[in-house]
mmCIF file of C-alpha atoms and ligand atoms in Angstrom:
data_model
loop_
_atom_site.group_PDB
_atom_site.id
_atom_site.type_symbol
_atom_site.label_atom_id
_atom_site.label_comp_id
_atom_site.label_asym_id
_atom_site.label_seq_id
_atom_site.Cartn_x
_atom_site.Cartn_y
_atom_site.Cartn_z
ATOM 1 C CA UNK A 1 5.184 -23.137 4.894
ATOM 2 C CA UNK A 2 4.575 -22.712 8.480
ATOM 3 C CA UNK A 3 0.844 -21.606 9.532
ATOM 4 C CA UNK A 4 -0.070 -18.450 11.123
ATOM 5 C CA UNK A 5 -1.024 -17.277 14.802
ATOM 6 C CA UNK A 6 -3.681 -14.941 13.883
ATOM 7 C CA UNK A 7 -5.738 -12.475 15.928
ATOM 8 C CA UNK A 8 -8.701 -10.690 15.164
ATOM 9 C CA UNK A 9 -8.879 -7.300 17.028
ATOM 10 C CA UNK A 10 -12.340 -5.932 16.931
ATOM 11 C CA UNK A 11 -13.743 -9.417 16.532
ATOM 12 C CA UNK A 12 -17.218 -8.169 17.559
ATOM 13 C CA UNK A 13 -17.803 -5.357 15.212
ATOM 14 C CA UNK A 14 -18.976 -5.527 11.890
ATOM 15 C CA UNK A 15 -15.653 -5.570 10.005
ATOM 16 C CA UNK A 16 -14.299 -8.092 12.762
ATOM 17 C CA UNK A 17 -17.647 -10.632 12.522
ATOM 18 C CA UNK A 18 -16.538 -10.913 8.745
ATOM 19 C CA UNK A 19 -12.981 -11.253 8.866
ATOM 20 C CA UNK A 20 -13.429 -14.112 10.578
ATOM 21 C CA UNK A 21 -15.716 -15.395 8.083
ATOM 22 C CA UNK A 22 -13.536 -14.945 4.964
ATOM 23 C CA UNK A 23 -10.511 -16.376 7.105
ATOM 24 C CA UNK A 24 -12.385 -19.470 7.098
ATOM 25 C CA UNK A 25 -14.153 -19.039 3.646
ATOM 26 C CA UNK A 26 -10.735 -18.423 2.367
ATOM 27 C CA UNK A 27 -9.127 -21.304 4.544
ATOM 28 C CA UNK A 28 -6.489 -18.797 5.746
ATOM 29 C CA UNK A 29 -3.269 -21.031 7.268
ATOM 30 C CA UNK A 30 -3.891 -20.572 10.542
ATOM 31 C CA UNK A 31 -2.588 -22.500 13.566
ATOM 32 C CA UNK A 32 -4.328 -20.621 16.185
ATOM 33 C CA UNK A 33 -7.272 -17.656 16.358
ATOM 34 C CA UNK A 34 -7.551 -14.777 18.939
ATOM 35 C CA UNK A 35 -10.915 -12.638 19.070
ATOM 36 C CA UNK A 36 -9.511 -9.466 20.797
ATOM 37 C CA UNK A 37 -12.344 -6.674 21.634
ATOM 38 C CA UNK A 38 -13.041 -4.558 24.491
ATOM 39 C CA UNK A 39 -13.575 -5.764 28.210
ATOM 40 C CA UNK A 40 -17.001 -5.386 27.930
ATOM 41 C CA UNK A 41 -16.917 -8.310 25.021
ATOM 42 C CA UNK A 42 -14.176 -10.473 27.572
ATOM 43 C CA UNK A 43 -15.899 -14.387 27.537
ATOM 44 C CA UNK A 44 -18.562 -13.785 24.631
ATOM 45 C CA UNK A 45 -18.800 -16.558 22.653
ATOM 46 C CA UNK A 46 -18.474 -16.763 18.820
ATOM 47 C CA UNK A 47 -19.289 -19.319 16.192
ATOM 48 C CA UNK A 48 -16.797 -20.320 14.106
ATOM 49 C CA UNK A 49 -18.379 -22.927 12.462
ATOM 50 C CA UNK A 50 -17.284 -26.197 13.218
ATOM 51 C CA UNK A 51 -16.329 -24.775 16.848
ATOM 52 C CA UNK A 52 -16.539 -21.821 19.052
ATOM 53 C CA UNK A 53 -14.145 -19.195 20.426
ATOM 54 C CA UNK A 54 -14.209 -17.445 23.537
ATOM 55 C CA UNK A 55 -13.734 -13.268 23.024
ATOM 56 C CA UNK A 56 -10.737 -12.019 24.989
ATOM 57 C CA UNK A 57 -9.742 -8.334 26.026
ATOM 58 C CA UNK A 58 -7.015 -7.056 24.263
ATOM 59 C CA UNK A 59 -3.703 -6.939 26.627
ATOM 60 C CA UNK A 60 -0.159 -6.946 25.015
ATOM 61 C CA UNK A 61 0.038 -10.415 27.207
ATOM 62 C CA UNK A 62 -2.862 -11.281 24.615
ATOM 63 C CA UNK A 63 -0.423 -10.867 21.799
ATOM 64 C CA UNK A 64 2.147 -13.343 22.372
ATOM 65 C CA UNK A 65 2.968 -15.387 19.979
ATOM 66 C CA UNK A 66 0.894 -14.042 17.127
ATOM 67 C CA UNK A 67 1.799 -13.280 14.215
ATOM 68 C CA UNK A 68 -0.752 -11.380 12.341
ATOM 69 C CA UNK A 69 -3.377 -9.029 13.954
ATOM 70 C CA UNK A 70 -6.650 -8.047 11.956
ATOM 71 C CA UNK A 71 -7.103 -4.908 13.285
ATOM 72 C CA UNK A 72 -11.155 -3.617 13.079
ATOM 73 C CA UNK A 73 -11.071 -1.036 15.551
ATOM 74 C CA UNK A 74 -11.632 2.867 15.911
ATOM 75 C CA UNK A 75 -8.659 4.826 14.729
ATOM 76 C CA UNK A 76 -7.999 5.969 18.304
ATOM 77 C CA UNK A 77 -7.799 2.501 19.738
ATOM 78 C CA UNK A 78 -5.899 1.297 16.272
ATOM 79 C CA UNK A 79 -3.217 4.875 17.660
ATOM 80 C CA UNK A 80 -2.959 3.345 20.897
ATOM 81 C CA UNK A 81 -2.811 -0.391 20.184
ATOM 82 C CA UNK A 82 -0.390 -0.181 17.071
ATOM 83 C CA UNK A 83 2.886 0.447 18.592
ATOM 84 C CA UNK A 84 2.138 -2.475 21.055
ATOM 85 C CA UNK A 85 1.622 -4.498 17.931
ATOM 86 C CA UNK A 86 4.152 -3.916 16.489
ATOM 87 C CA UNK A 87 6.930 -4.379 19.882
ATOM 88 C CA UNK A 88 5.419 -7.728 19.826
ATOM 89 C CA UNK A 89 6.986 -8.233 16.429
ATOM 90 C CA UNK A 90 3.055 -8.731 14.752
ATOM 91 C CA UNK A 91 2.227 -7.369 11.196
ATOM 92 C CA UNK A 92 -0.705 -5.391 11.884
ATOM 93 C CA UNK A 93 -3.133 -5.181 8.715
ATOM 94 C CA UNK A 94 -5.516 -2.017 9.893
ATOM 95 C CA UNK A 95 -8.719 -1.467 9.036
ATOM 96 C CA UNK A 96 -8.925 2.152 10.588
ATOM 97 C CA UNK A 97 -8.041 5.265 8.816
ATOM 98 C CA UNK A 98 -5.119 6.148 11.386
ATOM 99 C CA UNK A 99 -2.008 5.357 9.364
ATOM 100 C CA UNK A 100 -3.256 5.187 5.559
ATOM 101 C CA UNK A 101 -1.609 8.674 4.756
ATOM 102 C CA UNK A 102 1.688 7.875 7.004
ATOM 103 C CA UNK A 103 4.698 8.161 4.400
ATOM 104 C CA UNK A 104 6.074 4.623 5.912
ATOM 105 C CA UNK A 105 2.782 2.696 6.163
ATOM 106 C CA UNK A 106 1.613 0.985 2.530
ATOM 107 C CA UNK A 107 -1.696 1.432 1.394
ATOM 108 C CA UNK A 108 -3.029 -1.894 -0.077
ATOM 109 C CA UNK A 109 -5.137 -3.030 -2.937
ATOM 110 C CA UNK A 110 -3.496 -6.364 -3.351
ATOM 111 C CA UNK A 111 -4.975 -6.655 -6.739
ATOM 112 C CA UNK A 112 -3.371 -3.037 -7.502
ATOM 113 C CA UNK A 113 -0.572 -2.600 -5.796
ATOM 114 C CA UNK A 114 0.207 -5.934 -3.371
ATOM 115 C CA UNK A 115 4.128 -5.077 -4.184
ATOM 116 C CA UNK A 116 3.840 -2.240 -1.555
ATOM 117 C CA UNK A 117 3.412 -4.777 1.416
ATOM 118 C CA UNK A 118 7.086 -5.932 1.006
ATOM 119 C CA UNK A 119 8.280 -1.958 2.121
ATOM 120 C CA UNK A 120 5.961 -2.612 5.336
ATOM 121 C CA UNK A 121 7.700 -1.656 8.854
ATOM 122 C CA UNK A 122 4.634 -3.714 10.783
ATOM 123 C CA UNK A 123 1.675 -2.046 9.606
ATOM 124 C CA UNK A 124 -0.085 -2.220 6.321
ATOM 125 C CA UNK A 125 -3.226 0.081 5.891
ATOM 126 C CA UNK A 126 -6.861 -1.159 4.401
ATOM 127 C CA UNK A 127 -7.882 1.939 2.459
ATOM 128 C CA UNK A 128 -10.884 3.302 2.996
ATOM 129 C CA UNK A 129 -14.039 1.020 1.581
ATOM 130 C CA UNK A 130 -15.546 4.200 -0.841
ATOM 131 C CA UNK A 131 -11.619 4.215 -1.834
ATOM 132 C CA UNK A 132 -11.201 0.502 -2.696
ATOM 133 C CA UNK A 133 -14.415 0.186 -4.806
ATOM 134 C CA UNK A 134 -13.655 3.601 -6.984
ATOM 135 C CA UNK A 135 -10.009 2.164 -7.196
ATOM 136 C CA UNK A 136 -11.023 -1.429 -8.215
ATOM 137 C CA UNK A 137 -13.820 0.342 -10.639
ATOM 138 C CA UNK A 138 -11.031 2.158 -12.699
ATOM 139 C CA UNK A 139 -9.029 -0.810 -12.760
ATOM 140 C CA UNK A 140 -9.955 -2.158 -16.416
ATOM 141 C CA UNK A 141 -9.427 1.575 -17.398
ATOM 142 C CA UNK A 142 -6.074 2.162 -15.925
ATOM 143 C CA UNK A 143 -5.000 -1.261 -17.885
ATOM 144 C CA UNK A 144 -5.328 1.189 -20.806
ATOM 145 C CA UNK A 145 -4.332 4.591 -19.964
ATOM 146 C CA UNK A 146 -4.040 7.099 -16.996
ATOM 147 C CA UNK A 147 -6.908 8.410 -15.503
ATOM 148 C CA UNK A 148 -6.515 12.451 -14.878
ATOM 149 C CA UNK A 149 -9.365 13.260 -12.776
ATOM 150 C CA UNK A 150 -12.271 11.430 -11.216
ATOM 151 C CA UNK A 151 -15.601 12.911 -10.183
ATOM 152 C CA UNK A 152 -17.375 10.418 -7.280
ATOM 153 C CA UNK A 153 -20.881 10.332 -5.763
ATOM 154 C CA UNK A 154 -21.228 7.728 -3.144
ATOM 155 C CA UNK A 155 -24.307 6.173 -2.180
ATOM 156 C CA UNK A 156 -23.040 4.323 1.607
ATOM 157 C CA UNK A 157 -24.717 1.676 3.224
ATOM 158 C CA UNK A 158 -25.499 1.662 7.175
ATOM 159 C CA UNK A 159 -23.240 -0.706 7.763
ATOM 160 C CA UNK A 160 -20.205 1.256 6.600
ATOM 161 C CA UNK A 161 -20.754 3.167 10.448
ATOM 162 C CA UNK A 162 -20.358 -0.505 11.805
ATOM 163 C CA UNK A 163 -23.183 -2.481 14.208
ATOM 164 C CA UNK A 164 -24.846 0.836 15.808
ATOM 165 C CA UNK A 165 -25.273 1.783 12.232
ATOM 166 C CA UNK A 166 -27.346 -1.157 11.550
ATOM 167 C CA UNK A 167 -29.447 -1.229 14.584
ATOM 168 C CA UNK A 168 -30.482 1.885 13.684
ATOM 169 C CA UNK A 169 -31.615 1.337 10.124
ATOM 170 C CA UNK A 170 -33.483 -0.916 11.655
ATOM 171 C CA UNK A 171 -35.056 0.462 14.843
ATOM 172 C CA UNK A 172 -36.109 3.766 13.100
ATOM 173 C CA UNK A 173 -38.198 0.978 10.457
ATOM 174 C CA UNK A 174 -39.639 -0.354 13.084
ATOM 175 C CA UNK A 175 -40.088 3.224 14.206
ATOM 176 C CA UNK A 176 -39.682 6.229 12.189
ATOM 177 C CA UNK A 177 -39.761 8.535 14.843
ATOM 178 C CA UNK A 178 -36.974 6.916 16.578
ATOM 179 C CA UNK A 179 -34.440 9.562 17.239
ATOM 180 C CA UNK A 180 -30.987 9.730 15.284
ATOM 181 C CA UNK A 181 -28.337 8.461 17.486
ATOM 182 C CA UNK A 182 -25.705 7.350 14.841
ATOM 183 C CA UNK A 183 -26.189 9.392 12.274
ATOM 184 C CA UNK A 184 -27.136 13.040 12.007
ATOM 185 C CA UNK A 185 -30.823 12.868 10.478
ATOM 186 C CA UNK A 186 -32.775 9.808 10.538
ATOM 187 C CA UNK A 187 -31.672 7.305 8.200
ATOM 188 C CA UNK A 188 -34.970 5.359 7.586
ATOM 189 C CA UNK A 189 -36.525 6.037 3.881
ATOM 190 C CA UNK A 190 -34.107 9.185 3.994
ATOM 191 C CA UNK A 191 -30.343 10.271 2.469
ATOM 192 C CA UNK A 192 -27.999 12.219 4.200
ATOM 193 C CA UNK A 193 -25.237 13.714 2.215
ATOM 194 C CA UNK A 194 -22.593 13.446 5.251
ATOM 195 C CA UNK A 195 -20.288 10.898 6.398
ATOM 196 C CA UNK A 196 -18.240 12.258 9.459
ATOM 197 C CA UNK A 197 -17.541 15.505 10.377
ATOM 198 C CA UNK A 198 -17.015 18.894 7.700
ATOM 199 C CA UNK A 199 -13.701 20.608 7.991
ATOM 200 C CA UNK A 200 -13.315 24.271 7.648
ATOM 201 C CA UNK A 201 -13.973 23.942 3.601
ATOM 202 C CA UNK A 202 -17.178 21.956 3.762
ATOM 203 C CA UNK A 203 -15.473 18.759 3.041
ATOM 204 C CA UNK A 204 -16.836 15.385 5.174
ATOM 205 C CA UNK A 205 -13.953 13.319 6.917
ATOM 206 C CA UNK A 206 -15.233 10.637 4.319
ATOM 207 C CA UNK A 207 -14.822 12.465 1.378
ATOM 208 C CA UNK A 208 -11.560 13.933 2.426
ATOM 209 C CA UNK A 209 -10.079 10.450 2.718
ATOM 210 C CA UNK A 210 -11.052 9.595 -0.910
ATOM 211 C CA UNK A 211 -9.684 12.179 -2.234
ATOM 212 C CA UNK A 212 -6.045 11.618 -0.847
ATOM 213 C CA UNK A 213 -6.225 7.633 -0.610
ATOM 214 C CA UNK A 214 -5.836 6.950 -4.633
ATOM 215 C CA UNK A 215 -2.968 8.736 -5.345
ATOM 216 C CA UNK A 216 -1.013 6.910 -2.975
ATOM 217 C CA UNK A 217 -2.593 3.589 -4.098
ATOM 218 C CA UNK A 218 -2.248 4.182 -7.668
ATOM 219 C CA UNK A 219 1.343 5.794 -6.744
ATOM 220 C CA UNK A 220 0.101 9.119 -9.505
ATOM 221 C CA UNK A 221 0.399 12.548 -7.310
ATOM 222 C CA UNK A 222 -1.326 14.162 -9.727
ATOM 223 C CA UNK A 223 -4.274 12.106 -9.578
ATOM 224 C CA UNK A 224 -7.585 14.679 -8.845
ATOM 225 C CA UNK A 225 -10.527 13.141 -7.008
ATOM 226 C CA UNK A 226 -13.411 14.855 -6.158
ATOM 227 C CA UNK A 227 -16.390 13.025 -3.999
ATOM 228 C CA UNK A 228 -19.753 13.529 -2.551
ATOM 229 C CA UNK A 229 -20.375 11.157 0.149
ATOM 230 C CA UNK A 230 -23.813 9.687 0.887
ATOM 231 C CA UNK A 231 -25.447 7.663 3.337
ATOM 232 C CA UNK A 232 -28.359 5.613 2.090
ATOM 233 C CA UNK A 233 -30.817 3.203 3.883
ATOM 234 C CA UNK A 234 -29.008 0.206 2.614
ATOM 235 C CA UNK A 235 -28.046 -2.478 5.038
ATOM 236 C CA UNK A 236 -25.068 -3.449 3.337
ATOM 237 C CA UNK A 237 -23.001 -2.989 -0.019
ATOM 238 C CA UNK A 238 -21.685 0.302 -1.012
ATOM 239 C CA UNK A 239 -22.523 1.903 -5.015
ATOM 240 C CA UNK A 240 -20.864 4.541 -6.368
ATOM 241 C CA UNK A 241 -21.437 6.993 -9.634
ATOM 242 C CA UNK A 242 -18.216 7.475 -11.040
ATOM 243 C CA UNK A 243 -17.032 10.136 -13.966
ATOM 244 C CA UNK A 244 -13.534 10.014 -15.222
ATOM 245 C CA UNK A 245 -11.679 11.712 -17.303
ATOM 246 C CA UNK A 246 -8.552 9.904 -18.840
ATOM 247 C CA UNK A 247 -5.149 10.840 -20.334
ATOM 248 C CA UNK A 248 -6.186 9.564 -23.678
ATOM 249 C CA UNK A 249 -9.555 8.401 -25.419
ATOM 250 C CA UNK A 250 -10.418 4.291 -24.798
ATOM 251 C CA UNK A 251 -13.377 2.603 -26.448
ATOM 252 C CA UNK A 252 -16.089 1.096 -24.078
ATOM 253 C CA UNK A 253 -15.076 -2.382 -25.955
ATOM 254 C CA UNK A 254 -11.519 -1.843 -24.823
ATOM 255 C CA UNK A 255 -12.404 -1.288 -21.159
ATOM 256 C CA UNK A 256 -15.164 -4.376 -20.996
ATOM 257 C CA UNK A 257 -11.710 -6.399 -22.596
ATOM 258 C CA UNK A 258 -9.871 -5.208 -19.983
ATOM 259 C CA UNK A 259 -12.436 -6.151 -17.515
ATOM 260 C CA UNK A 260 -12.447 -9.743 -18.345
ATOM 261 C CA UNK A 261 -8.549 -9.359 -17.341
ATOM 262 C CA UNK A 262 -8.894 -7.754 -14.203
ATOM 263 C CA UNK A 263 -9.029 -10.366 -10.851
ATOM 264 C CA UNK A 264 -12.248 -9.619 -8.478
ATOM 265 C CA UNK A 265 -13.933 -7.419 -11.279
ATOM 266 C CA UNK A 266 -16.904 -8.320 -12.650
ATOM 267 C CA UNK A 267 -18.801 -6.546 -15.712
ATOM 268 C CA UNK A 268 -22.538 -6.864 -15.373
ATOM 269 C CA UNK A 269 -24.139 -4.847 -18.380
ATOM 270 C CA UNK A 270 -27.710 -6.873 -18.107
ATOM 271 C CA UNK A 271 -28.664 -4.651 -16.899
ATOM 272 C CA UNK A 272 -26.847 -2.953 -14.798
ATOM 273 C CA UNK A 273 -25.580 -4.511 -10.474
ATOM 274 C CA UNK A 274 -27.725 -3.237 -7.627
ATOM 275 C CA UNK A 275 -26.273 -3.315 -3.648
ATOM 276 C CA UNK A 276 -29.107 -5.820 -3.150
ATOM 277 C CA UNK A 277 -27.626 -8.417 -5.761
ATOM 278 C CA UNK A 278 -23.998 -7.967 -4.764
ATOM 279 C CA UNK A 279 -24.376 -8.401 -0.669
ATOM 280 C CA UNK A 280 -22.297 -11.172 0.701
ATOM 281 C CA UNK A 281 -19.794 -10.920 -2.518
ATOM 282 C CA UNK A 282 -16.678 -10.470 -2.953
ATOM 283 C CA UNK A 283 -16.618 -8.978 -6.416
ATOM 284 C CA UNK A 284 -16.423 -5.329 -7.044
ATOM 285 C CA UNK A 285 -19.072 -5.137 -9.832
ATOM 286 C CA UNK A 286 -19.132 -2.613 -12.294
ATOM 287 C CA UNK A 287 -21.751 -1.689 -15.261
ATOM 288 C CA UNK A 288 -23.770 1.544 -17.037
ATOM 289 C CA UNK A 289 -20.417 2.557 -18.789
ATOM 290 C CA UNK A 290 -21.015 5.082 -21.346
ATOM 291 C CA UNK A 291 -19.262 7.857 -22.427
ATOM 292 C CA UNK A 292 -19.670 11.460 -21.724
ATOM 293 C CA UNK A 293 -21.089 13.059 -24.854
ATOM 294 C CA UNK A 294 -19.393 16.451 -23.937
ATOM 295 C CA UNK A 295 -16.180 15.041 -23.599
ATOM 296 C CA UNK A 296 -14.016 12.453 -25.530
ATOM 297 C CA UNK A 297 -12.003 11.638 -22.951
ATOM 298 C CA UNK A 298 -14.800 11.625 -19.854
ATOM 299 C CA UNK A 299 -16.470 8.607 -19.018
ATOM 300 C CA UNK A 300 -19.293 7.456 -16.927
ATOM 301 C CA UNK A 301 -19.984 4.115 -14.786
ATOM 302 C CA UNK A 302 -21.717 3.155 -11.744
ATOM 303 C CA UNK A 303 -20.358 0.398 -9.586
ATOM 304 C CA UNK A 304 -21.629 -1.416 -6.137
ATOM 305 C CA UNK A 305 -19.606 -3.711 -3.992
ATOM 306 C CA UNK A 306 -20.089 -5.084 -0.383
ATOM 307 C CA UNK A 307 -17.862 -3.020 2.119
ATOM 308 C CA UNK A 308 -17.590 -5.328 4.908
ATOM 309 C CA UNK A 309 -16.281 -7.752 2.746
ATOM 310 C CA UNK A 310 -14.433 -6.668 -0.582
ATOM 311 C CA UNK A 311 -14.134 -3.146 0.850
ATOM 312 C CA UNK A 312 -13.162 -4.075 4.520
ATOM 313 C CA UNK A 313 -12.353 -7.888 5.990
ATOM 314 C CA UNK A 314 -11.580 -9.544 2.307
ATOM 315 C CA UNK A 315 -9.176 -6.808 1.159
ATOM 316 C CA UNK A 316 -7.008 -7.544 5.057
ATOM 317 C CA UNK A 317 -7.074 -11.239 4.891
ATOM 318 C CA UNK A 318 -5.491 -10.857 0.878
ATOM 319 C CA UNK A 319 -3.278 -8.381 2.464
ATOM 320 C CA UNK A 320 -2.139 -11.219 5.384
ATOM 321 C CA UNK A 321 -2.162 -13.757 2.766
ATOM 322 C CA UNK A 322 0.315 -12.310 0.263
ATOM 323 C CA UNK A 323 2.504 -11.190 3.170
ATOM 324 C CA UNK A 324 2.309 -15.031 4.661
ATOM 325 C CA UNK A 325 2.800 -16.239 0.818
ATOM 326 C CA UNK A 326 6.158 -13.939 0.662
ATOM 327 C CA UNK A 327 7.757 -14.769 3.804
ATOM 328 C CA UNK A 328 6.508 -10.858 5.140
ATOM 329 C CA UNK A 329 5.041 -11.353 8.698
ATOM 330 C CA UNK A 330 7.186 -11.015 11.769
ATOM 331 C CA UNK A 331 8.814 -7.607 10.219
ATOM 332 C CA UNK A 332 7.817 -5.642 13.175
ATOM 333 C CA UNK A 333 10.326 -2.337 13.686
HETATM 334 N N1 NAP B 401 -17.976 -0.934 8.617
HETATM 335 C C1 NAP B 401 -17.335 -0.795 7.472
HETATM 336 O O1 NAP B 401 -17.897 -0.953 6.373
HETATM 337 C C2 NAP B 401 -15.874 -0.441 7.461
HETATM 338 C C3 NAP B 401 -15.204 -0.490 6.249
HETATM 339 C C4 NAP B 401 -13.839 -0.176 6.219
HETATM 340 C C5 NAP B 401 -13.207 0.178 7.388
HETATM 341 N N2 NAP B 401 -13.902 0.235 8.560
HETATM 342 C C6 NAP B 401 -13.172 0.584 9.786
HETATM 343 O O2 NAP B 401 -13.019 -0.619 10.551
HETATM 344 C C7 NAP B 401 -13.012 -0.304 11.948
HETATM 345 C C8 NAP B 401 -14.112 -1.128 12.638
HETATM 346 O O3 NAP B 401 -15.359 -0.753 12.087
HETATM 347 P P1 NAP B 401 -16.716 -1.566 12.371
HETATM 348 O O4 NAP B 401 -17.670 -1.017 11.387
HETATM 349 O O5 NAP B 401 -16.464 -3.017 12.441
HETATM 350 O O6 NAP B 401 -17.096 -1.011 13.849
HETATM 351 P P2 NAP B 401 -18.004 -1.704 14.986
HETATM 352 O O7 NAP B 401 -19.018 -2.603 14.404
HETATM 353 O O8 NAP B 401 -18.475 -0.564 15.822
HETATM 354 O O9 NAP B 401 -16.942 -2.575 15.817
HETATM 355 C C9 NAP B 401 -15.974 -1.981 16.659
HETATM 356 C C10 NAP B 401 -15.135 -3.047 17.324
HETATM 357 O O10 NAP B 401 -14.169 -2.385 18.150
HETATM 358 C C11 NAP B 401 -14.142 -3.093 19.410
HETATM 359 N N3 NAP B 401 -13.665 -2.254 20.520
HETATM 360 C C12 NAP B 401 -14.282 -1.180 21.082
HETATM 361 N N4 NAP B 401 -13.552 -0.733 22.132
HETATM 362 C C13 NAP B 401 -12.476 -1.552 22.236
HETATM 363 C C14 NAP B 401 -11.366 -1.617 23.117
HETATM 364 N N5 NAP B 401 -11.208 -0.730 24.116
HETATM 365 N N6 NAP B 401 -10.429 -2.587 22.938
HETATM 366 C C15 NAP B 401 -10.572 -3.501 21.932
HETATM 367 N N7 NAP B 401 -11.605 -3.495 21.068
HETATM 368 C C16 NAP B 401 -12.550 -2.527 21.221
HETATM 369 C C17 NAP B 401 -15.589 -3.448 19.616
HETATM 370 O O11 NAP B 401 -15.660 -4.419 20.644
HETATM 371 P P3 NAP B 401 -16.907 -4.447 21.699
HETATM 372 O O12 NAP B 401 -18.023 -5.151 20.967
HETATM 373 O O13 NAP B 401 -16.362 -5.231 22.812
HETATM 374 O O14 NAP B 401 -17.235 -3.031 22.046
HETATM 375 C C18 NAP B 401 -15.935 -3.986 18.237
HETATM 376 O O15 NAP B 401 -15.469 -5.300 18.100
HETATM 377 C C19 NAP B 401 -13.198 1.213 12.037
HETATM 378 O O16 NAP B 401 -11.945 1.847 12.118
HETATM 379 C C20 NAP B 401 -13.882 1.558 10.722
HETATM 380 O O17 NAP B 401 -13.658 2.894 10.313
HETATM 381 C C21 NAP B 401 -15.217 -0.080 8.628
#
């Protein structure tokens, strides 16, 4: 099969930095790489291992001849940029939360539902990285029956607000009293129960895309998800404390059987993953199942998975690879 022109839009960022890690980790076919990011970025210079690349600004004259575009951008740049993306005749795999409702853009797990790329009209939509880890969580359990309602506390790492979110983790160790800039409060030894802005019923932007993302995933409109979204002073690697309560009753040995069955899942019961142990991973790791006493059909788990890679860059780059392995790029509209 012929390789790929690939460009990485956002190549800078955090999301972009590790895309074009797991494009190399996963030896992605390309022929050619384009780091795309804004003009302030034009003539950095990033290591790519064996060799360097020189950032460009993005420029529809920057898209000829690609093929693919890793989009890792703000969801105003990802408005502005897509239809030019997709004249050039590009699949654009988007990492923003611009399109992800949009009736004709898929929303992709691949290891859920990569059959959804082949209805693609030159976008596909990353779900959101909270959305991804729940969804790959419940995966072993929706082997085995329907899940009617979830229940979701998120505990987010700095990262998940890109770089700046980092840097200030970071500064305000250094310096506690450094002022908030990113986030609302200051993140150092602190929680902040808020990710984005609160609509008019108290409900963060963050949460609010969780609890419409799985239903089109798991194509089940009647799928309920409820979510409290939390920012925690962890660098990296996203957990989450998940209660569900299914269609009909499943043993715990069921679901840790299903688990073996279920591709980037891992069961870790010994005794239970941290975000610490699962940075720089790929696998969505899952443990502390137990059932809800109260209920016979509600069940418990917590699970913690690294967001700029399983969540984010590692989720687009399956997404471009089953869309290169089926003959799917070059769609455009
Ligand atoms: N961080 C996560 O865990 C995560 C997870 C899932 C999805 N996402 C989504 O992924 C996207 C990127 O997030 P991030 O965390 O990587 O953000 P980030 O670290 O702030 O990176 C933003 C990127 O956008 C580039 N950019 C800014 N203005 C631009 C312009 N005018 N033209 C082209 N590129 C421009 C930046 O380039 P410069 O360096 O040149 O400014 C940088 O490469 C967002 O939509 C975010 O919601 C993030």
């Amino acid at each position: 099969m012929e390789k790929v022109n690939v460009a990485v839009l956002g190549a800078t960022g955090a999301v972009g930095r590790t895309m074009i890690r797991i494009l190399q980790e996963r030896r992605f076919p390309m022929r050619s790489l384009k780091l795309l990011a804004s003009p302030h970025s034009a003539g950095k210079v990033i290591d790519l291992g064996a060799k360097t690349g020189i950032v460009e600004e993005f420029s529809p004259a920057a898209l000829k001849d690609v093929d693919l575009v890793f989009g890792a951008v703000e969801n105003d740049l990802a408005e502005e940029y897509a239809p030019l993306i997709q004249r050039s005749g590009a699949l654009f795999v988007d990492n923003s939360s611009a399109f992800r409702l949009e009736e004709d853009v898929p929303l992709v797990i691949p290891e859920i539902n990569a059959r959804d790329i082949r209805w693609h009209h030159g976008i596909v939509a990353n779900p959101n990285c909270a959305t991804i880890l729940a969804m790959m969580a419940l995966s072993p359990i929706l082997k085995l029956t329907r899940v009617k309602r979830m229940i979701v506390s998120t505990y987010q790492a700095v990262s998940g607000a890109g770089m700046k979110g980092m840097d200030e983790l970071e500064r305000q160790i250094r310096d506690p009293s450094a002022a908030p800039e990113v986030f609302p409060f200051p993140i150092a030894f602190n929680v902040i129960p808020q990710i984005g802005d609160f609509d008019e019923n108290g409900i963060s932007a963050e949460e609010w895309k969780m609890q419409n993302e799985g239903r089109r995933i798991l194509h089940d409109e009647a799928l309920q998800v409820s979510c409290t979204c939390v920012r925690v002073p962890v660098y990296r690697c996203h957990s989450e404390s998940i209660y569900v309560e299914t269609e009909t009753e499943v043993s715990l040995d069921a679901i840790r059987q299903a688990a073996e069955e279920c591709p980037g899942l891992v069961l870790n019961e010994a005794p239970y993953p941290t975000p610490k142990e699962c940075t720089d991973s790929d696998a969505v790791v899952i443990g502390r199942l137990r059932r809800d006493e109260a209920c016979p059909h509600g069940l418990h788990l917590w699970c913690c998975c690294d967001q700029l890679r399983k969540g984010a860059a590692t989720n687009a780059v399956q997404i471009g690879e089953w869309a290169w392995q089926n003959g799917l790029l070059k769609k455009g509209v």
